[in-house]
Structure formats: C-alpha cells, structure tokens
mmCIF file of C-alpha atoms in Angstrom:
data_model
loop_
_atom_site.group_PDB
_atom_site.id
_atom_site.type_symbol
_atom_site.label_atom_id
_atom_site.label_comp_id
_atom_site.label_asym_id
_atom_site.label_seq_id
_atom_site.Cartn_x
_atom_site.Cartn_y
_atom_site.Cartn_z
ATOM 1 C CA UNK P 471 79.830 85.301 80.518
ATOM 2 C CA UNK P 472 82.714 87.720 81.315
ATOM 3 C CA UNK P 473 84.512 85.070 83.198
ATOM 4 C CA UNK P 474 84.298 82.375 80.347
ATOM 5 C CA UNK P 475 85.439 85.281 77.901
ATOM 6 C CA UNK P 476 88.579 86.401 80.070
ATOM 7 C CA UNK P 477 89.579 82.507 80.112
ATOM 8 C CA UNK P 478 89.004 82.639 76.452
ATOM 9 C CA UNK P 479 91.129 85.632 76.245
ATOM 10 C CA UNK P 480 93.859 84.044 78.127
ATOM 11 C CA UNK P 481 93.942 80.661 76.166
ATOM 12 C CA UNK P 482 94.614 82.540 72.904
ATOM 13 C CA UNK P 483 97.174 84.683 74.073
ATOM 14 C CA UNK P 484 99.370 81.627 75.240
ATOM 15 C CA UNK P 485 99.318 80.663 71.504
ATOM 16 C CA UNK P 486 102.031 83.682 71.296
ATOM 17 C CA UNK P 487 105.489 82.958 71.326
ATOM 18 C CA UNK P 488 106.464 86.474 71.865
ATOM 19 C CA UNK P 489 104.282 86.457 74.786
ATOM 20 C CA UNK P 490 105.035 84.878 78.451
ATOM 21 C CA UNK P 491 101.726 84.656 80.416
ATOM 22 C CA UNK P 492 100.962 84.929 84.427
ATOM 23 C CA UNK P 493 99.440 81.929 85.986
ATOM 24 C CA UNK P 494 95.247 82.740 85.418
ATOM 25 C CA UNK P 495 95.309 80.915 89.465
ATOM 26 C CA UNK P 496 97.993 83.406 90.482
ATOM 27 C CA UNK P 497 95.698 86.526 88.816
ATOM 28 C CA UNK P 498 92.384 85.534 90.484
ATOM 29 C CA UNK P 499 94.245 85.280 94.106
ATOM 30 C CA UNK P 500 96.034 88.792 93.909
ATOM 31 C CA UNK P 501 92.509 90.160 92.140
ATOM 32 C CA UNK P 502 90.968 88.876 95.249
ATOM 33 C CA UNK P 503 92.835 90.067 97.422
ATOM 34 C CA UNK P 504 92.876 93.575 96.182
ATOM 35 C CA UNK P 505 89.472 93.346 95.900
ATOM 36 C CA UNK P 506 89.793 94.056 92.005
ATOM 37 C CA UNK P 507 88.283 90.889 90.946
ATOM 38 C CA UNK P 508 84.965 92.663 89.870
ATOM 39 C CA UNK P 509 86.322 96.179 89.456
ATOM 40 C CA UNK P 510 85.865 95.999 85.624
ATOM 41 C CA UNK P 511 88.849 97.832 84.277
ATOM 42 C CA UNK P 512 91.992 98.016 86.175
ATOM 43 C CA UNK P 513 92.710 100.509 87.988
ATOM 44 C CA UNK P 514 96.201 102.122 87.200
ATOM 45 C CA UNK P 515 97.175 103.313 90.401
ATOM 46 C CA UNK P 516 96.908 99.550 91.473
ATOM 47 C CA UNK P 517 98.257 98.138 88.086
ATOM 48 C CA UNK P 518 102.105 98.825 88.855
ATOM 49 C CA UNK P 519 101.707 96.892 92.324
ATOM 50 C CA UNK P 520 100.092 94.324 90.987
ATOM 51 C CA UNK P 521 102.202 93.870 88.102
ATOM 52 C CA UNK P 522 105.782 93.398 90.684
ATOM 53 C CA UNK P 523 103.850 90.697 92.586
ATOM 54 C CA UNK P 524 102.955 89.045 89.647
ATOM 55 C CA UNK P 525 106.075 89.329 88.115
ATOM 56 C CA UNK P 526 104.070 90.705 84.864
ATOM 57 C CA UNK P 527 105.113 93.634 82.418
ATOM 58 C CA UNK P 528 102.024 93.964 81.206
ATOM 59 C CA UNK P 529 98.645 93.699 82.339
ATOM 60 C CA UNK P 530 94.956 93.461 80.261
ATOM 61 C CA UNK P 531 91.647 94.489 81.981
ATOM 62 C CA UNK P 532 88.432 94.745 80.592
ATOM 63 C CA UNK P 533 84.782 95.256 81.216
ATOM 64 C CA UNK P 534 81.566 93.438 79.801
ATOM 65 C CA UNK P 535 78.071 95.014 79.824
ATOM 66 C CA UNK P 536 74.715 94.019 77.713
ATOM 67 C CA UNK P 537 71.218 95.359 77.102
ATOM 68 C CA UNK P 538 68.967 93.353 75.398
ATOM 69 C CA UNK P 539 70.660 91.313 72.655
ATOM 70 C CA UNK P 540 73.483 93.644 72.302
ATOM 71 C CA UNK P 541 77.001 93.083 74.016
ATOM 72 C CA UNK P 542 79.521 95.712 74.736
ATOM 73 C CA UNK P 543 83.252 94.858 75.761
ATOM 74 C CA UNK P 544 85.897 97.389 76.147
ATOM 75 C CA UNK P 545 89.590 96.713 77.532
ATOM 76 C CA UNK P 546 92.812 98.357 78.902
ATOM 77 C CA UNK P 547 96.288 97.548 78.226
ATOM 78 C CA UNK P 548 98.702 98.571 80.841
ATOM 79 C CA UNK P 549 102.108 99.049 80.662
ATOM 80 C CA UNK P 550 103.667 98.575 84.100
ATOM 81 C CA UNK P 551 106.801 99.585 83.239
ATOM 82 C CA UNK P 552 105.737 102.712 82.298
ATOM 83 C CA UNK P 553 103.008 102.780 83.789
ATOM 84 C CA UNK P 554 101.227 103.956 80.775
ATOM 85 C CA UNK P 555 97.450 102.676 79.857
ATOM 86 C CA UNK P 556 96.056 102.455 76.694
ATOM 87 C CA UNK P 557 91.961 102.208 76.231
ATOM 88 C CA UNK P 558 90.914 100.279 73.045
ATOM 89 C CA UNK P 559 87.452 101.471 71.495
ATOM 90 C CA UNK P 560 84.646 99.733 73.285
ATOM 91 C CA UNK P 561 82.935 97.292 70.583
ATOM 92 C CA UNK P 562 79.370 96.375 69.976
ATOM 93 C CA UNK P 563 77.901 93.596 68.862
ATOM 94 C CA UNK P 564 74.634 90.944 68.837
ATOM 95 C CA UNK P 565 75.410 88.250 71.153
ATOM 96 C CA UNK P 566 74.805 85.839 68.446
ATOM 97 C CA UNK P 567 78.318 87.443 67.327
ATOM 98 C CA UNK P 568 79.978 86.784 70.674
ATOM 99 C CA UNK P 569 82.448 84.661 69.488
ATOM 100 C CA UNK P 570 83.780 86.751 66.873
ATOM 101 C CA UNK P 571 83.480 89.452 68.844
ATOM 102 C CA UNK P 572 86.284 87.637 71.529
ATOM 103 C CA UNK P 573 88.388 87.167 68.432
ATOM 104 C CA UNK P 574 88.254 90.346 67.317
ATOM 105 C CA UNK P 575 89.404 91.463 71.239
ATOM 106 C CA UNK P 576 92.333 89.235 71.123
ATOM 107 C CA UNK P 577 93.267 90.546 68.472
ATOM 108 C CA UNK P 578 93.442 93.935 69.391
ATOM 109 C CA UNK P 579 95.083 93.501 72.357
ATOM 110 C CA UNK P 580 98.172 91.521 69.987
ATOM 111 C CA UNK P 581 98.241 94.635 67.424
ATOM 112 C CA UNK P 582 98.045 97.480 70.446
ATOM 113 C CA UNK P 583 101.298 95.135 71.296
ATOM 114 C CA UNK P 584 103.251 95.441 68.574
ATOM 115 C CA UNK P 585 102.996 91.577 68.197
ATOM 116 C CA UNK P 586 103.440 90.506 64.551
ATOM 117 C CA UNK P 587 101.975 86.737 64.199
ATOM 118 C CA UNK P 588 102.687 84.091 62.086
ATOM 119 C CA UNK P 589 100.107 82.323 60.484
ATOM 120 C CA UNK P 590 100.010 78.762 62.516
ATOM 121 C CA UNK P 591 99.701 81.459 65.598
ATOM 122 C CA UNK P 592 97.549 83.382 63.735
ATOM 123 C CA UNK P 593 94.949 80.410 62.505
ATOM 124 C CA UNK P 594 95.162 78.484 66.262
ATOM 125 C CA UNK P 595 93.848 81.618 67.991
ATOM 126 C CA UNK P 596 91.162 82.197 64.898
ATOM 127 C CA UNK P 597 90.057 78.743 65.735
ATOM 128 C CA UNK P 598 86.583 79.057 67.478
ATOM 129 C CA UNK P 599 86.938 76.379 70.365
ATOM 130 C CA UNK P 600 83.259 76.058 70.544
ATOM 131 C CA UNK P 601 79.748 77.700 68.558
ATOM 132 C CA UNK P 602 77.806 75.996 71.105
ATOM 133 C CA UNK P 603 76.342 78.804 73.219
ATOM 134 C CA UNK P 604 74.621 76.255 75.838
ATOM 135 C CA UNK P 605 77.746 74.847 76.039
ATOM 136 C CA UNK P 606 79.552 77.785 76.564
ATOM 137 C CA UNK P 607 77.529 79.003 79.247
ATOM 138 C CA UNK P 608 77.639 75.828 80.972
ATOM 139 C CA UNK P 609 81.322 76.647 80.710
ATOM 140 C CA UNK P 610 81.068 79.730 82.395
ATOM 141 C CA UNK P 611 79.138 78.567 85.470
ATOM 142 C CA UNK P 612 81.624 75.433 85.967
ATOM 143 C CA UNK P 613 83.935 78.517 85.890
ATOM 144 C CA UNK P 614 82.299 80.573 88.217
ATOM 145 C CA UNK P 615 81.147 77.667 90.800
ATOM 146 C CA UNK P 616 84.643 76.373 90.925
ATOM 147 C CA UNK P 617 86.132 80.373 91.679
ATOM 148 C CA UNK P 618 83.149 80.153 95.196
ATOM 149 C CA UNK P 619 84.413 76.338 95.997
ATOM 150 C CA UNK P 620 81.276 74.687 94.905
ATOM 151 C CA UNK P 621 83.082 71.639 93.013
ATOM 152 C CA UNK P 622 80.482 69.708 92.629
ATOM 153 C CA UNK P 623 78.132 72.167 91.045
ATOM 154 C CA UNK P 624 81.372 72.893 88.945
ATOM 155 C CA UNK P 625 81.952 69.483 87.590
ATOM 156 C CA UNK P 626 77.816 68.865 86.674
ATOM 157 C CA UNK P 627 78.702 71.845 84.470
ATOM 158 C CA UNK P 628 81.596 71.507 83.060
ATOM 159 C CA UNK P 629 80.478 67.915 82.428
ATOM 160 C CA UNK P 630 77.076 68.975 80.639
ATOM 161 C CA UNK P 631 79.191 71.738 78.707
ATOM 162 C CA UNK P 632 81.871 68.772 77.448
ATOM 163 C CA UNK P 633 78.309 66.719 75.978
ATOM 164 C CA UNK P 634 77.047 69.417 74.635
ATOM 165 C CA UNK P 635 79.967 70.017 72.484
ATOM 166 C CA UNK P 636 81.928 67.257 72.499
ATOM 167 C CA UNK P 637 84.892 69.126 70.952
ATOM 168 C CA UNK P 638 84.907 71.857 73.192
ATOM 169 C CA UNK P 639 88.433 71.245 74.353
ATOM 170 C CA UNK P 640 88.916 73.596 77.375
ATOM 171 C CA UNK P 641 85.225 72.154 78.955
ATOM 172 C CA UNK P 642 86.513 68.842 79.042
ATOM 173 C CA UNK P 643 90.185 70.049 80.429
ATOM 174 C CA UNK P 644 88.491 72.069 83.309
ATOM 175 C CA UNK P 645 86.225 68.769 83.940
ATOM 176 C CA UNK P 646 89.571 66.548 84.553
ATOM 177 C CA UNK P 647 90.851 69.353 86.485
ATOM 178 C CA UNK P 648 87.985 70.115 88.589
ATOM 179 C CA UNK P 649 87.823 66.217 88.913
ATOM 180 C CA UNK P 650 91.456 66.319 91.077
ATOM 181 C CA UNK P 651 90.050 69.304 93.005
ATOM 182 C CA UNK P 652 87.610 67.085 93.916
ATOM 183 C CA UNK P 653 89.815 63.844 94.796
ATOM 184 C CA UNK P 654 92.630 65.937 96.781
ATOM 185 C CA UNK P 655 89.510 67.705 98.877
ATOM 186 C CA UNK P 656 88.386 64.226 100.339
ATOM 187 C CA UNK P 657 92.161 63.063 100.908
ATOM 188 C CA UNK P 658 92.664 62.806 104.415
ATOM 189 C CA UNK P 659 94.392 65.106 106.433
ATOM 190 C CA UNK P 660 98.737 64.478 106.774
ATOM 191 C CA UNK P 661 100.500 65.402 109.665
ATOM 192 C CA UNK P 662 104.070 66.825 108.876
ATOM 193 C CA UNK P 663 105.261 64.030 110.736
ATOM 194 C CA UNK P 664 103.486 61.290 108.719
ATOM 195 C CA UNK P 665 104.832 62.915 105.593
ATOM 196 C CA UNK P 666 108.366 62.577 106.980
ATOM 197 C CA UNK P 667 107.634 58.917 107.676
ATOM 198 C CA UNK P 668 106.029 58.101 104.569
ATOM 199 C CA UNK P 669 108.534 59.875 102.348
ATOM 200 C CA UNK P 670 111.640 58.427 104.695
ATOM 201 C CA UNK P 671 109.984 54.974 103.977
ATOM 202 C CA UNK P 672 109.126 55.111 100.108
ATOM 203 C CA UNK P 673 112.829 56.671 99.365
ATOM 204 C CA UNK P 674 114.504 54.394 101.833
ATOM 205 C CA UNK P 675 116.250 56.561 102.944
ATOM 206 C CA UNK P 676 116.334 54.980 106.349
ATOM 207 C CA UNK P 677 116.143 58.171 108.512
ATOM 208 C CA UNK P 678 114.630 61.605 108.608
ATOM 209 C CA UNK P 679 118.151 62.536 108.598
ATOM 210 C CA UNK P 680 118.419 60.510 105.075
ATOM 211 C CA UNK P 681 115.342 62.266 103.477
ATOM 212 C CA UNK P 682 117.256 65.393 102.454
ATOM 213 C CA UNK P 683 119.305 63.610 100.388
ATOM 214 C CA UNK P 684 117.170 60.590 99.253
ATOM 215 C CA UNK P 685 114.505 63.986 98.253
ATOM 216 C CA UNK P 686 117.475 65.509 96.193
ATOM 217 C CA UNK P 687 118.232 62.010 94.884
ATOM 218 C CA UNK P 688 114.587 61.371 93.873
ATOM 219 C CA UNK P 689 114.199 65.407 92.147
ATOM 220 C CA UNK P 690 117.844 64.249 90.466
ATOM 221 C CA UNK P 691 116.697 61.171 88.644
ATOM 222 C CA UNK P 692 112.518 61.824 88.357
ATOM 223 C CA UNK P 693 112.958 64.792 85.249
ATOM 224 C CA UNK P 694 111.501 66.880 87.449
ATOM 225 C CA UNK P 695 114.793 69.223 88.112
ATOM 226 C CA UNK P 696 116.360 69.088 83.971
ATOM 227 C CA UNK P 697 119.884 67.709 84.354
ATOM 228 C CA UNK P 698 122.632 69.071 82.207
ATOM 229 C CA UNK P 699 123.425 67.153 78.216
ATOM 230 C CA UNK P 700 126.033 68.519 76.710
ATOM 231 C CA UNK P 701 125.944 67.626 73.017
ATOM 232 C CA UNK P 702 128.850 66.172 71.650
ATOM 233 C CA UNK P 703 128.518 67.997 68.061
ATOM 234 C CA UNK P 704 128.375 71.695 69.449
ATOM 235 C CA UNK P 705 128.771 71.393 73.694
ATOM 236 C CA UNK P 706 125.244 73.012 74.442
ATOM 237 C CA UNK P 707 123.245 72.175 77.346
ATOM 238 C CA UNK P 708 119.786 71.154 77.675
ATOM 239 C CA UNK P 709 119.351 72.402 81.321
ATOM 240 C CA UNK P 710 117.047 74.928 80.688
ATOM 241 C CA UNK P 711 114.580 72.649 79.484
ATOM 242 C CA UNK P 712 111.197 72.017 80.814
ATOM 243 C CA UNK P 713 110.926 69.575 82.823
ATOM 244 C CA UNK P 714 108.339 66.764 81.737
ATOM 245 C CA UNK P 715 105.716 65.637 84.319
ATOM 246 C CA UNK P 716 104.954 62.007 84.660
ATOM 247 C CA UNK P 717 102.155 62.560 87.327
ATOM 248 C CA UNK P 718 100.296 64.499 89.897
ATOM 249 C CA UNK P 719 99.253 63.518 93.306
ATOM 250 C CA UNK P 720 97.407 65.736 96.072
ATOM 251 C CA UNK P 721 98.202 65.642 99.882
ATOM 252 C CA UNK P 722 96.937 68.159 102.607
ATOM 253 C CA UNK P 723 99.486 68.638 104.988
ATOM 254 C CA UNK P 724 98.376 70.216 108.548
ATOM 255 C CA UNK P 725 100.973 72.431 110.816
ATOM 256 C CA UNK P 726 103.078 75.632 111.584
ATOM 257 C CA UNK P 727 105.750 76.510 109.587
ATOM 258 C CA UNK P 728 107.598 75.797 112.399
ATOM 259 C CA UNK P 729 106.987 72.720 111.874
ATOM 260 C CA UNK P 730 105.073 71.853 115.586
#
C-alpha cells in the first residue's frame, strides 16, 4: 500500500501551481540506485545529493507501518537548500480511513510549505480518486509488478483495478501506459545503422549526410521544439510554450556510444 499512497501523494501535489514536481520515473531510478528505495524516511545526509541530481529543492519522504486494523504514516520534508528537515507528527488511523488519512498527508506537506491554495486546487486534490479498496490494492500491485518488470502481471492488475472502479482515473492511465511498456518490449531490436537508414528514408533526406538537417527540419515543423509568435498587439513570444505531442512510438536501439 505504501507505493500506491506515495503515487497518490505525488498526483495531488502536481495539482499545485506553486509547485514544480521531479519525474516519479527519475525518483525511483536515483532511489534505486542509492539503495534508498525502501529506507522509509530519507536520510538527510543523502537528501542534499540526491536533491542536485534531481534537480529538486525539496524533497518528501515518508514511512508506512500497520498493526492490526490501524495504519500509521509519518513523513519528512527536506529542504535541500538548507539542508534543513522537518518531521510532521506521525498520524493514526483505521484503514477504513485510509483515504482521508492520504488527504490529510498532502495536506500537511502543502501547509509545512507555506503553500496557500486556491479553492479549484484545493477541491481537485480533496477529490478522492477512488473508495474502492479492492481496487486500490489492485492498483498497488500493478504498481509494484511493473517497478520488478513483471508487465504482464502489471497490466492483469491494473486492468482488474480499472473494472473494479471504473472511475478510478490513474488505474486506467497506468493500464494504457503499462500497455506501451508492453508493445515497445516485443519491438524488435534496431541497429544504429538501420535507424540511420530508416530515418534518412522517411525524411528524404537522401543521405546520412542529409539527416542532420532533414532531423532539425522535421523537430522545426512537428511542434515538438515551440517556434517563436510574436503577437502583433504587444510583441511577446510564445517560445516558451509546451510543446504539444501528437504521438509516441517505441524503438530499441542496440550499440556503443561510439556508435560501432
């Protein structure tokens, strides 16, 4: 369950405006690789470290423990800046309350941040995204199978969490998702050669020695690098606007960076 209620955690908190938040992919990696990922709390000797890889100011940690029916979550909030942690007061509750209970941690976390909301932020993290326990924890072992490679195991959950409740949101967007995990897996392998080829070919560019451009030509006129609009009333520019995706595709591309 504590995986399903850090990604619960993390989908409210990007209902902020105030608040930029870390790639959840890019967390799990560094955790891993620290071998924090079931450390409970952060440590703060590590946090600073962690925080200038991530490119983070901040960082939340937290711990999950039961006995019986009763749950008890406590968290951290790090400062990495400063490298100042604060502790919030471990809270108790019946796991029937479990999703209030990951309300009431969100919320915490926003006032020990100074955060004032307004109310459309304040009523789309208050909004429960499912009451469906069964569902939930179907939820959190798509979650967990996916984090060991086990896609398959993943999807049959994530799929029996989204028909349980069919308006659990986040199920159904980790099904699609785990879904394209799947499909780029089974892709065949591509040569760095091939993929010179095939991209030479489809931007007709002629040449390998054409693909540089006919690549820059393609990013230029596809959305996906935001070209400068000045507006005519008051001469700003749109360039810093995000860039809108018209579609995904997988490859696995084989090789040294050295290109051999």
């Amino acid at each position: 369950m504590a995986r399903g209620f850090a990604e619960l955690v993390a989908t409210d908190l990007t209902h902020v405006n105030a608040l930029v938040t870390v790639d959840r992919l890019r967390i799990q990696t560094l955790l891993r690789e620290q071998e924090l990922a079931q450390s409970g709390l952060i440590d703060p000797a590590s946090a600073p470290r962690m925080g200038k890889l991530l490119g983070a100011g901040k960082l939340i940690g937290g711990s999950m423990s039961s006995a019986g029916d009763q749950l008890l979550i406590s968290g951290s909030l790090i400062d990495l800046v400063s490298e100042q942690g604060s502790r919030s007061v471990p809270a108790e509750r019946e796991l029937q309350e479990f999703f209030r209970l990951q309300k009431e941690f969100v919320f915490s976390v926003i006032d020990s941040l100074g955060i004032e909301l307004t109310k459309a932020e304040r009523d789309a993290i208050g909004t429960y995204p499912t009451t469906s326990y069964a569902a939930f924890l179907a939820y959190c072992r798509g979650l967990e199978y996916r984090q060991q490679g086990f896609f398959k195991s993943a999807e049959s959950e994530f799929q029996r969490a989204a028909e349980l409740d069919g308006g659990f949101l986040q199920a159904r967007q980790e099904l699609q998702s785990t879904q394209d995990l799947i499909v780029g897996a089974t892709l065949p392998d591509v040569s760095p050669r091939a993929l010179t080829a095939a991209a030479t070919e489809l931007l007709g560019a002629g040449t390998a020695a054409g693909l540089e451009a006919g690549l820059s030509n393609l990013a230029n006129t596809s959305g996906v690098v935001p070209q400068p609009q000045t507006d005519p009333d008051n001469g700003n520019s749109n360039a810093d606007n995000k860039p809108v995706v018209s579609g995904y595709g997988s490859a696995t591309v084989t090789g040294g960076f050295d290109g051999q």
